């Protein structure tokens, strides 16, 4: 497999914000500059998708200064997401930047658990990749936390970025 849909939620609903992971840069209202992917090619496509589950805000973002959106696939509901079609190498670089960990060459999505669709990448926040379906025969994956965090309100800048992404992707 050489392509994968990365399903973003939260601030990454905004294509301008997500592209900071791909091309490098600092998102408007954010406090961190991202190095970008080794392959800075734009996503081949993007599309609105709905994930089963819910999002809650918790922890404290060093980028945004408030609670962060965290996906919980075990809660009933629906989450507005935006799928970006990436190479597996780009996904590895995005995950490294999301999780503040070194880049893993050769991210092997075939290691995802066959029944749960999960791949634990190690300890820490957002360290579990979850397969949430497929689009045109290509896997849809997203990042989720392994455990619940304390609930915390998101910052105004984070919410503005999220809202901009919802408008872009949903109209």
Short mmCIF file of N, CA and C in Angstrom, two decimals:
data_model
loop_
_atom_site.label_atom_id
_atom_site.label_comp_id
_atom_site.label_asym_id
_atom_site.label_seq_id
_atom_site.Cartn_x
_atom_site.Cartn_y
_atom_site.Cartn_z
N UNK A 1 0.85 -1.17 0.00
CA UNK A 1 0.00 0.00 0.00
C UNK A 1 0.90 1.24 0.00
N UNK A 2 0.63 2.15 -0.91
CA UNK A 2 1.44 3.36 -0.96
C UNK A 2 0.65 4.63 -0.68
N UNK A 3 -0.67 4.53 -0.66
CA UNK A 3 -1.53 5.68 -0.38
C UNK A 3 -2.44 5.38 0.79
N UNK A 4 -2.80 6.44 1.51
CA UNK A 4 -3.70 6.31 2.65
C UNK A 4 -4.45 7.63 2.82
N UNK A 5 -5.69 7.54 3.25
CA UNK A 5 -6.45 8.74 3.61
C UNK A 5 -6.20 9.01 5.08
N UNK A 6 -5.64 10.17 5.40
CA UNK A 6 -5.50 10.58 6.80
C UNK A 6 -6.72 11.42 7.13
N UNK A 7 -7.51 10.98 8.10
CA UNK A 7 -8.72 11.69 8.47
C UNK A 7 -8.41 12.65 9.62
N UNK A 8 -8.55 13.93 9.32
CA UNK A 8 -8.28 14.98 10.29
C UNK A 8 -9.58 15.44 10.92
N UNK A 9 -9.48 15.94 12.13
CA UNK A 9 -10.59 16.56 12.85
C UNK A 9 -9.97 17.68 13.66
N UNK A 10 -10.73 18.44 14.37
CA UNK A 10 -10.15 19.54 15.13
C UNK A 10 -9.58 20.59 14.19
N UNK A 11 -8.46 21.19 14.57
CA UNK A 11 -7.89 22.28 13.78
C UNK A 11 -7.45 21.83 12.39
N UNK A 12 -7.16 20.54 12.21
CA UNK A 12 -6.71 20.05 10.90
C UNK A 12 -7.84 19.92 9.89
N UNK A 13 -9.07 20.27 10.27
CA UNK A 13 -10.13 20.42 9.28
C UNK A 13 -9.79 21.55 8.32
N UNK A 14 -9.02 22.52 8.79
CA UNK A 14 -8.57 23.63 7.96
C UNK A 14 -7.41 23.17 7.08
N UNK A 15 -7.58 23.32 5.77
CA UNK A 15 -6.51 22.88 4.86
C UNK A 15 -5.25 23.72 5.05
N UNK A 16 -5.39 25.01 5.34
CA UNK A 16 -4.21 25.85 5.56
C UNK A 16 -3.43 25.36 6.78
N UNK A 17 -4.14 24.99 7.84
CA UNK A 17 -3.48 24.49 9.04
C UNK A 17 -2.84 23.13 8.75
N UNK A 18 -3.57 22.22 8.09
CA UNK A 18 -3.03 20.89 7.82
C UNK A 18 -1.80 20.98 6.92
N UNK A 19 -1.81 21.90 5.98
CA UNK A 19 -0.68 22.02 5.07
C UNK A 19 0.60 22.46 5.77
N UNK A 20 0.50 22.99 6.98
CA UNK A 20 1.72 23.26 7.76
C UNK A 20 2.45 21.95 8.07
N UNK A 21 1.71 20.86 8.24
CA UNK A 21 2.33 19.55 8.44
C UNK A 21 3.01 19.07 7.17
N UNK A 22 2.43 19.39 6.02
CA UNK A 22 2.96 18.89 4.74
C UNK A 22 4.11 19.77 4.25
N UNK A 23 3.88 21.08 4.16
CA UNK A 23 4.86 21.99 3.56
C UNK A 23 5.75 22.69 4.58
N UNK A 24 5.37 22.60 5.86
CA UNK A 24 6.09 23.34 6.89
C UNK A 24 5.44 24.70 7.10
N UNK A 25 5.66 25.27 8.27
CA UNK A 25 5.12 26.59 8.57
C UNK A 25 4.38 26.61 9.89
N UNK A 26 3.90 27.80 10.24
CA UNK A 26 3.18 28.00 11.50
C UNK A 26 1.75 28.38 11.18
N UNK A 27 0.78 27.67 11.77
CA UNK A 27 -0.62 28.01 11.51
C UNK A 27 -0.99 29.34 12.15
N UNK A 28 -1.89 30.06 11.50
CA UNK A 28 -2.36 31.32 12.05
C UNK A 28 -2.95 31.08 13.43
N UNK A 29 -2.49 31.84 14.42
CA UNK A 29 -2.97 31.69 15.79
C UNK A 29 -2.23 30.64 16.59
N UNK A 30 -1.35 29.88 15.95
CA UNK A 30 -0.58 28.83 16.62
C UNK A 30 0.78 29.34 17.08
N UNK A 31 1.39 28.61 18.00
CA UNK A 31 2.67 29.02 18.57
C UNK A 31 3.84 28.16 18.11
N UNK A 32 3.60 27.21 17.22
CA UNK A 32 4.66 26.28 16.82
C UNK A 32 4.84 26.31 15.30
N UNK A 33 6.09 26.27 14.87
CA UNK A 33 6.41 26.15 13.45
C UNK A 33 6.75 24.70 13.16
N UNK A 34 6.12 24.14 12.14
CA UNK A 34 6.31 22.73 11.77
C UNK A 34 7.33 22.61 10.65
N UNK A 35 8.09 21.52 10.67
CA UNK A 35 9.14 21.31 9.67
C UNK A 35 8.57 20.84 8.34
N UNK A 36 7.40 20.26 8.34
CA UNK A 36 6.81 19.73 7.12
C UNK A 36 7.26 18.31 6.83
N UNK A 37 6.71 17.75 5.79
CA UNK A 37 7.05 16.39 5.37
C UNK A 37 8.31 16.39 4.53
N UNK A 38 8.97 15.27 4.51
CA UNK A 38 10.12 15.14 3.61
C UNK A 38 9.66 15.24 2.16
N UNK A 39 8.49 14.70 1.86
CA UNK A 39 7.86 14.85 0.55
C UNK A 39 6.77 15.91 0.70
N UNK A 40 7.04 17.10 0.21
CA UNK A 40 6.13 18.23 0.41
C UNK A 40 5.05 18.35 -0.65
N UNK A 41 4.85 17.29 -1.41
CA UNK A 41 3.79 17.28 -2.42
C UNK A 41 2.44 17.47 -1.73
N UNK A 42 1.61 18.33 -2.30
CA UNK A 42 0.27 18.56 -1.75
C UNK A 42 -0.50 17.24 -1.68
N UNK A 43 -1.44 17.10 -0.74
CA UNK A 43 -2.30 15.92 -0.75
C UNK A 43 -2.94 15.76 -2.13
N UNK A 44 -3.04 14.52 -2.59
CA UNK A 44 -3.59 14.25 -3.93
C UNK A 44 -5.06 14.61 -4.02
N UNK A 45 -5.76 14.60 -2.89
CA UNK A 45 -7.18 14.93 -2.84
C UNK A 45 -7.56 15.17 -1.38
N UNK A 46 -8.72 15.76 -1.18
CA UNK A 46 -9.30 15.82 0.16
C UNK A 46 -10.81 15.73 0.01
N UNK A 47 -11.46 15.25 1.06
CA UNK A 47 -12.90 15.04 1.01
C UNK A 47 -13.48 15.07 2.42
N UNK A 48 -14.71 15.60 2.57
CA UNK A 48 -15.36 15.53 3.87
C UNK A 48 -15.78 14.09 4.16
N UNK A 49 -15.59 13.66 5.39
CA UNK A 49 -16.02 12.33 5.82
C UNK A 49 -16.62 12.44 7.21
N UNK A 50 -17.42 11.45 7.58
CA UNK A 50 -17.99 11.38 8.93
C UNK A 50 -17.44 10.14 9.61
N UNK A 51 -16.92 10.33 10.81
CA UNK A 51 -16.38 9.23 11.60
C UNK A 51 -17.39 8.80 12.64
N UNK A 52 -17.49 7.51 12.90
CA UNK A 52 -18.31 7.07 14.03
C UNK A 52 -17.57 7.39 15.32
N UNK A 53 -18.25 7.99 16.28
CA UNK A 53 -17.60 8.31 17.54
C UNK A 53 -17.88 9.74 17.95
N UNK A 54 -16.99 10.29 18.76
CA UNK A 54 -17.15 11.64 19.27
C UNK A 54 -15.78 12.28 19.47
N UNK A 55 -15.79 13.59 19.60
CA UNK A 55 -14.58 14.35 19.91
C UNK A 55 -14.81 15.06 21.23
N UNK A 56 -13.80 15.05 22.08
CA UNK A 56 -13.85 15.86 23.29
C UNK A 56 -12.60 16.72 23.33
N UNK A 57 -12.64 17.79 24.11
CA UNK A 57 -11.50 18.68 24.26
C UNK A 57 -10.86 18.42 25.60
N UNK A 58 -9.56 18.22 25.60
CA UNK A 58 -8.88 17.93 26.86
C UNK A 58 -7.40 18.22 26.77
N UNK A 59 -6.74 18.07 27.89
CA UNK A 59 -5.31 18.34 27.95
C UNK A 59 -5.04 19.82 27.76
N UNK A 60 -3.81 20.13 27.39
CA UNK A 60 -3.44 21.52 27.11
C UNK A 60 -2.47 21.54 25.94
N UNK A 61 -2.87 22.20 24.88
CA UNK A 61 -2.04 22.29 23.68
C UNK A 61 -0.95 23.33 23.86
N UNK A 62 0.29 22.93 23.56
CA UNK A 62 1.39 23.89 23.58
C UNK A 62 1.34 24.78 22.34
N UNK A 63 0.60 24.37 21.34
CA UNK A 63 0.46 25.16 20.11
C UNK A 63 -0.64 26.20 20.24
N UNK A 64 -1.78 25.80 20.80
CA UNK A 64 -2.97 26.65 20.82
C UNK A 64 -3.28 27.23 22.19
N UNK A 65 -2.75 26.65 23.26
CA UNK A 65 -2.96 27.20 24.59
C UNK A 65 -4.25 26.81 25.27
N UNK A 66 -4.96 25.82 24.80
CA UNK A 66 -6.19 25.36 25.44
C UNK A 66 -6.35 23.88 25.20
N UNK A 67 -7.56 23.38 25.45
CA UNK A 67 -7.83 21.97 25.23
C UNK A 67 -7.70 21.58 23.77
N UNK A 68 -7.37 20.32 23.54
CA UNK A 68 -7.18 19.79 22.18
C UNK A 68 -8.29 18.81 21.85
N UNK A 69 -8.70 18.80 20.59
CA UNK A 69 -9.71 17.83 20.14
C UNK A 69 -9.08 16.45 20.15
N UNK A 70 -9.78 15.50 20.75
CA UNK A 70 -9.32 14.11 20.79
C UNK A 70 -10.48 13.23 20.35
N UNK A 71 -10.19 12.32 19.44
CA UNK A 71 -11.20 11.43 18.88
C UNK A 71 -11.36 10.20 19.77
N UNK A 72 -12.62 9.88 20.06
CA UNK A 72 -12.95 8.67 20.81
C UNK A 72 -13.90 7.83 19.97
N UNK A 73 -13.40 6.74 19.38
CA UNK A 73 -14.25 5.92 18.51
C UNK A 73 -15.28 5.08 19.26
N UNK A 74 -15.20 5.04 20.59
CA UNK A 74 -16.07 4.17 21.38
C UNK A 74 -17.37 4.84 21.83
N UNK A 75 -17.51 6.12 21.59
CA UNK A 75 -18.70 6.87 22.00
C UNK A 75 -19.66 6.94 20.81
N UNK A 76 -20.95 6.79 21.08
CA UNK A 76 -21.95 6.91 20.00
C UNK A 76 -21.97 8.34 19.50
N UNK A 77 -22.05 8.47 18.21
CA UNK A 77 -22.15 9.79 17.61
C UNK A 77 -21.48 9.83 16.26
N UNK A 78 -21.28 11.04 15.78
CA UNK A 78 -20.66 11.24 14.48
C UNK A 78 -19.74 12.45 14.55
N UNK A 79 -18.58 12.33 13.96
CA UNK A 79 -17.57 13.38 13.98
C UNK A 79 -17.33 13.85 12.54
N UNK A 80 -17.40 15.16 12.34
CA UNK A 80 -17.07 15.73 11.03
C UNK A 80 -15.56 15.68 10.86
N UNK A 81 -15.13 15.00 9.82
CA UNK A 81 -13.71 14.90 9.53
C UNK A 81 -13.41 15.35 8.11
N UNK A 82 -12.13 15.46 7.83
CA UNK A 82 -11.68 15.79 6.48
C UNK A 82 -10.55 14.85 6.15
N UNK A 83 -10.73 14.08 5.09
CA UNK A 83 -9.73 13.09 4.70
C UNK A 83 -8.79 13.70 3.66
N UNK A 84 -7.49 13.53 3.90
CA UNK A 84 -6.45 13.99 2.99
C UNK A 84 -5.75 12.76 2.43
N UNK A 85 -5.64 12.67 1.11
CA UNK A 85 -4.99 11.53 0.47
C UNK A 85 -3.49 11.77 0.42
N UNK A 86 -2.75 10.95 1.19
CA UNK A 86 -1.30 11.10 1.36
C UNK A 86 -0.58 9.83 0.94
N UNK A 87 0.73 9.95 0.79
CA UNK A 87 1.54 8.74 0.69
C UNK A 87 1.75 8.22 2.11
N UNK A 88 2.12 6.97 2.24
CA UNK A 88 2.38 6.42 3.57
C UNK A 88 3.56 7.15 4.21
N UNK A 89 4.55 7.55 3.42
CA UNK A 89 5.67 8.33 3.95
C UNK A 89 5.23 9.67 4.51
N UNK A 90 4.33 10.35 3.80
CA UNK A 90 3.80 11.61 4.32
C UNK A 90 3.02 11.38 5.61
N UNK A 91 2.24 10.30 5.66
CA UNK A 91 1.51 9.98 6.88
C UNK A 91 2.48 9.81 8.04
N UNK A 92 3.58 9.11 7.83
CA UNK A 92 4.58 8.92 8.89
C UNK A 92 5.10 10.26 9.38
N UNK A 93 5.35 11.19 8.47
CA UNK A 93 5.85 12.51 8.85
C UNK A 93 4.79 13.33 9.57
N UNK A 94 3.54 13.25 9.13
CA UNK A 94 2.45 13.97 9.80
C UNK A 94 2.28 13.43 11.22
N UNK A 95 2.28 12.11 11.36
CA UNK A 95 2.13 11.49 12.68
C UNK A 95 3.27 11.92 13.60
N UNK A 96 4.49 11.96 13.08
CA UNK A 96 5.64 12.38 13.89
C UNK A 96 5.45 13.82 14.39
N UNK A 97 4.95 14.69 13.53
CA UNK A 97 4.74 16.08 13.94
C UNK A 97 3.57 16.21 14.90
N UNK A 98 2.50 15.46 14.67
CA UNK A 98 1.34 15.47 15.56
C UNK A 98 1.73 15.00 16.96
N UNK A 99 2.58 13.99 17.02
CA UNK A 99 2.90 13.35 18.30
C UNK A 99 4.22 13.82 18.90
N UNK A 100 4.90 14.73 18.20
CA UNK A 100 6.20 15.23 18.66
C UNK A 100 7.18 14.09 18.93
N UNK A 101 7.25 13.18 17.98
CA UNK A 101 8.16 12.04 18.08
C UNK A 101 9.01 11.97 16.82
N UNK A 102 10.11 11.22 16.87
CA UNK A 102 10.94 11.07 15.67
C UNK A 102 10.16 10.38 14.55
N UNK A 103 10.51 10.71 13.33
CA UNK A 103 9.87 10.10 12.17
C UNK A 103 10.21 8.62 12.14
N UNK A 104 9.18 7.81 11.89
CA UNK A 104 9.38 6.37 11.75
C UNK A 104 9.39 6.04 10.26
N UNK A 105 10.57 5.69 9.74
CA UNK A 105 10.61 5.24 8.35
C UNK A 105 9.89 3.92 8.26
N UNK A 106 9.17 3.74 7.19
CA UNK A 106 8.52 2.45 6.97
C UNK A 106 7.34 2.20 7.88
N UNK A 107 6.52 3.23 8.15
CA UNK A 107 5.31 3.02 8.93
C UNK A 107 4.51 1.91 8.26
N UNK A 108 4.30 0.83 8.96
CA UNK A 108 3.68 -0.37 8.38
C UNK A 108 2.23 -0.48 8.82
N UNK A 109 1.32 -0.02 7.98
CA UNK A 109 -0.10 -0.06 8.32
C UNK A 109 -0.64 -1.48 8.31
N UNK A 110 0.09 -2.41 7.71
CA UNK A 110 -0.33 -3.82 7.75
C UNK A 110 -0.22 -4.39 9.16
N UNK A 111 0.47 -3.67 10.06
CA UNK A 111 0.57 -4.11 11.46
C UNK A 111 -0.68 -3.74 12.27
N UNK A 112 -1.63 -3.04 11.67
CA UNK A 112 -2.86 -2.70 12.40
C UNK A 112 -3.55 -3.99 12.80
N UNK A 113 -4.07 -4.01 14.01
CA UNK A 113 -4.74 -5.20 14.53
C UNK A 113 -5.90 -5.56 13.61
N UNK A 114 -6.00 -6.82 13.18
CA UNK A 114 -7.03 -7.19 12.21
C UNK A 114 -8.47 -6.99 12.69
N UNK A 115 -8.74 -7.15 13.98
CA UNK A 115 -10.13 -7.00 14.44
C UNK A 115 -10.43 -5.60 14.96
N UNK A 116 -9.46 -4.92 15.57
CA UNK A 116 -9.74 -3.59 16.12
C UNK A 116 -9.36 -2.46 15.16
N UNK A 117 -8.52 -2.76 14.18
CA UNK A 117 -8.07 -1.71 13.27
C UNK A 117 -7.19 -0.68 13.93
N UNK A 118 -6.51 -1.09 15.01
CA UNK A 118 -5.66 -0.15 15.76
C UNK A 118 -4.19 -0.51 15.62
N UNK A 119 -3.36 0.52 15.66
CA UNK A 119 -1.91 0.33 15.68
C UNK A 119 -1.35 1.27 16.73
N UNK A 120 -0.88 0.70 17.85
CA UNK A 120 -0.29 1.50 18.92
C UNK A 120 1.14 1.83 18.54
N UNK A 121 1.45 3.11 18.53
CA UNK A 121 2.78 3.57 18.12
C UNK A 121 3.70 3.83 19.30
N UNK A 122 3.19 3.63 20.51
CA UNK A 122 4.00 3.85 21.70
C UNK A 122 3.23 4.66 22.72
N UNK A 123 3.87 4.96 23.85
CA UNK A 123 3.20 5.72 24.90
C UNK A 123 3.05 7.19 24.51
N UNK A 124 2.05 7.83 25.09
CA UNK A 124 1.87 9.25 24.87
C UNK A 124 0.55 9.56 24.19
N UNK A 125 0.27 10.85 24.12
CA UNK A 125 -0.97 11.35 23.55
C UNK A 125 -0.99 11.11 22.04
N UNK A 126 -2.15 10.80 21.53
CA UNK A 126 -2.33 10.61 20.08
C UNK A 126 -1.36 9.58 19.52
N UNK A 127 -1.14 8.51 20.21
CA UNK A 127 -0.15 7.53 19.75
C UNK A 127 -0.81 6.25 19.24
N UNK A 128 -2.08 6.33 18.86
CA UNK A 128 -2.77 5.17 18.30
C UNK A 128 -3.40 5.55 16.97
N UNK A 129 -3.00 4.85 15.92
CA UNK A 129 -3.65 5.00 14.62
C UNK A 129 -4.86 4.08 14.61
N UNK A 130 -5.98 4.58 14.12
CA UNK A 130 -7.21 3.80 14.06
C UNK A 130 -7.72 3.79 12.62
N UNK A 131 -7.97 2.60 12.10
CA UNK A 131 -8.60 2.50 10.78
C UNK A 131 -10.09 2.70 10.98
N UNK A 132 -10.65 3.67 10.25
CA UNK A 132 -12.06 4.01 10.43
C UNK A 132 -12.88 3.70 9.18
N UNK A 133 -12.30 2.97 8.25
CA UNK A 133 -13.02 2.59 7.04
C UNK A 133 -12.12 2.65 5.83
N UNK A 134 -12.75 2.78 4.66
CA UNK A 134 -12.01 2.89 3.40
C UNK A 134 -12.79 3.81 2.47
N UNK A 135 -12.08 4.43 1.59
CA UNK A 135 -12.68 5.30 0.56
C UNK A 135 -12.01 4.93 -0.76
N UNK A 136 -12.80 4.51 -1.71
CA UNK A 136 -12.28 4.07 -3.01
C UNK A 136 -11.22 2.98 -2.85
N UNK A 137 -11.43 2.10 -1.87
CA UNK A 137 -10.52 0.99 -1.64
C UNK A 137 -9.24 1.35 -0.92
N UNK A 138 -9.10 2.60 -0.49
CA UNK A 138 -7.90 3.06 0.22
C UNK A 138 -8.27 3.28 1.68
N UNK A 139 -7.45 2.76 2.62
CA UNK A 139 -7.79 2.88 4.04
C UNK A 139 -7.92 4.33 4.51
N UNK A 140 -8.89 4.55 5.39
CA UNK A 140 -9.05 5.81 6.12
C UNK A 140 -8.50 5.58 7.52
N UNK A 141 -7.51 6.38 7.94
CA UNK A 141 -6.95 6.24 9.29
C UNK A 141 -6.91 7.59 9.97
N UNK A 142 -6.98 7.57 11.29
CA UNK A 142 -6.87 8.79 12.08
C UNK A 142 -6.10 8.48 13.35
N UNK A 143 -5.75 9.52 14.07
CA UNK A 143 -5.07 9.37 15.37
C UNK A 143 -6.08 9.51 16.49
N UNK A 144 -5.91 8.70 17.51
CA UNK A 144 -6.76 8.76 18.70
C UNK A 144 -5.89 8.58 19.93
N UNK A 145 -6.42 8.98 21.07
CA UNK A 145 -5.73 8.77 22.34
C UNK A 145 -6.12 7.41 22.90
N UNK A 146 -5.21 6.80 23.64
CA UNK A 146 -5.49 5.51 24.28
C UNK A 146 -6.31 5.65 25.54
N UNK A 147 -6.35 6.82 26.09
CA UNK A 147 -7.01 7.00 27.38
C UNK A 147 -7.67 8.37 27.41
N UNK A 148 -8.62 8.51 28.31
CA UNK A 148 -9.30 9.80 28.46
C UNK A 148 -8.40 10.79 29.17
N UNK A 149 -8.59 12.03 28.84
CA UNK A 149 -7.86 13.12 29.48
C UNK A 149 -8.86 14.00 30.22
N UNK A 150 -8.33 14.84 31.07
CA UNK A 150 -9.19 15.82 31.71
C UNK A 150 -9.78 16.73 30.65
N UNK A 151 -11.04 17.06 30.80
CA UNK A 151 -11.71 17.95 29.87
C UNK A 151 -11.20 19.37 30.09
N UNK A 152 -10.94 20.08 28.99
CA UNK A 152 -10.46 21.46 29.06
C UNK A 152 -10.99 22.22 27.85
N UNK A 153 -11.36 23.46 28.07
CA UNK A 153 -11.90 24.29 26.99
C UNK A 153 -10.81 24.61 25.97
N UNK A 154 -11.15 24.58 24.68
CA UNK A 154 -10.18 24.96 23.66
C UNK A 154 -10.02 26.48 23.60
N UNK A 155 -8.91 26.93 23.02
CA UNK A 155 -8.69 28.37 22.86
C UNK A 155 -9.56 28.92 21.73
N UNK A 156 -9.75 30.22 21.73
CA UNK A 156 -10.53 30.87 20.67
C UNK A 156 -9.87 30.67 19.31
N UNK A 157 -8.54 30.76 19.25
CA UNK A 157 -7.82 30.58 17.97
C UNK A 157 -8.03 29.17 17.43
N UNK A 158 -8.01 28.18 18.32
CA UNK A 158 -8.22 26.79 17.91
C UNK A 158 -9.62 26.62 17.34
N UNK A 159 -10.61 27.17 18.03
CA UNK A 159 -12.00 27.07 17.55
C UNK A 159 -12.20 27.79 16.23
N UNK A 160 -11.55 28.96 16.05
CA UNK A 160 -11.66 29.67 14.78
C UNK A 160 -11.09 28.83 13.63
N UNK A 161 -9.96 28.18 13.89
CA UNK A 161 -9.33 27.35 12.86
C UNK A 161 -10.22 26.15 12.53
N UNK A 162 -10.78 25.54 13.56
CA UNK A 162 -11.71 24.42 13.36
C UNK A 162 -12.93 24.86 12.55
N UNK A 163 -13.51 26.00 12.92
CA UNK A 163 -14.70 26.51 12.23
C UNK A 163 -14.38 26.81 10.77
N UNK A 164 -13.22 27.39 10.50
CA UNK A 164 -12.82 27.68 9.12
C UNK A 164 -12.73 26.38 8.32
N UNK A 165 -12.18 25.35 8.93
CA UNK A 165 -12.07 24.06 8.26
C UNK A 165 -13.43 23.42 7.99
N UNK A 166 -14.34 23.56 8.93
CA UNK A 166 -15.70 23.04 8.72
C UNK A 166 -16.38 23.76 7.55
N UNK A 167 -16.22 25.08 7.50
CA UNK A 167 -16.82 25.85 6.39
C UNK A 167 -16.20 25.43 5.05
N UNK A 168 -14.87 25.28 5.02
CA UNK A 168 -14.19 24.88 3.78
C UNK A 168 -14.66 23.52 3.28
N UNK A 169 -14.70 22.57 4.19
CA UNK A 169 -14.94 21.19 3.78
C UNK A 169 -16.42 20.83 3.67
N UNK A 170 -17.27 21.56 4.37
CA UNK A 170 -18.69 21.23 4.39
C UNK A 170 -19.57 22.27 3.71
N UNK A 171 -18.99 23.43 3.43
CA UNK A 171 -19.76 24.49 2.76
C UNK A 171 -20.61 25.31 3.66
#
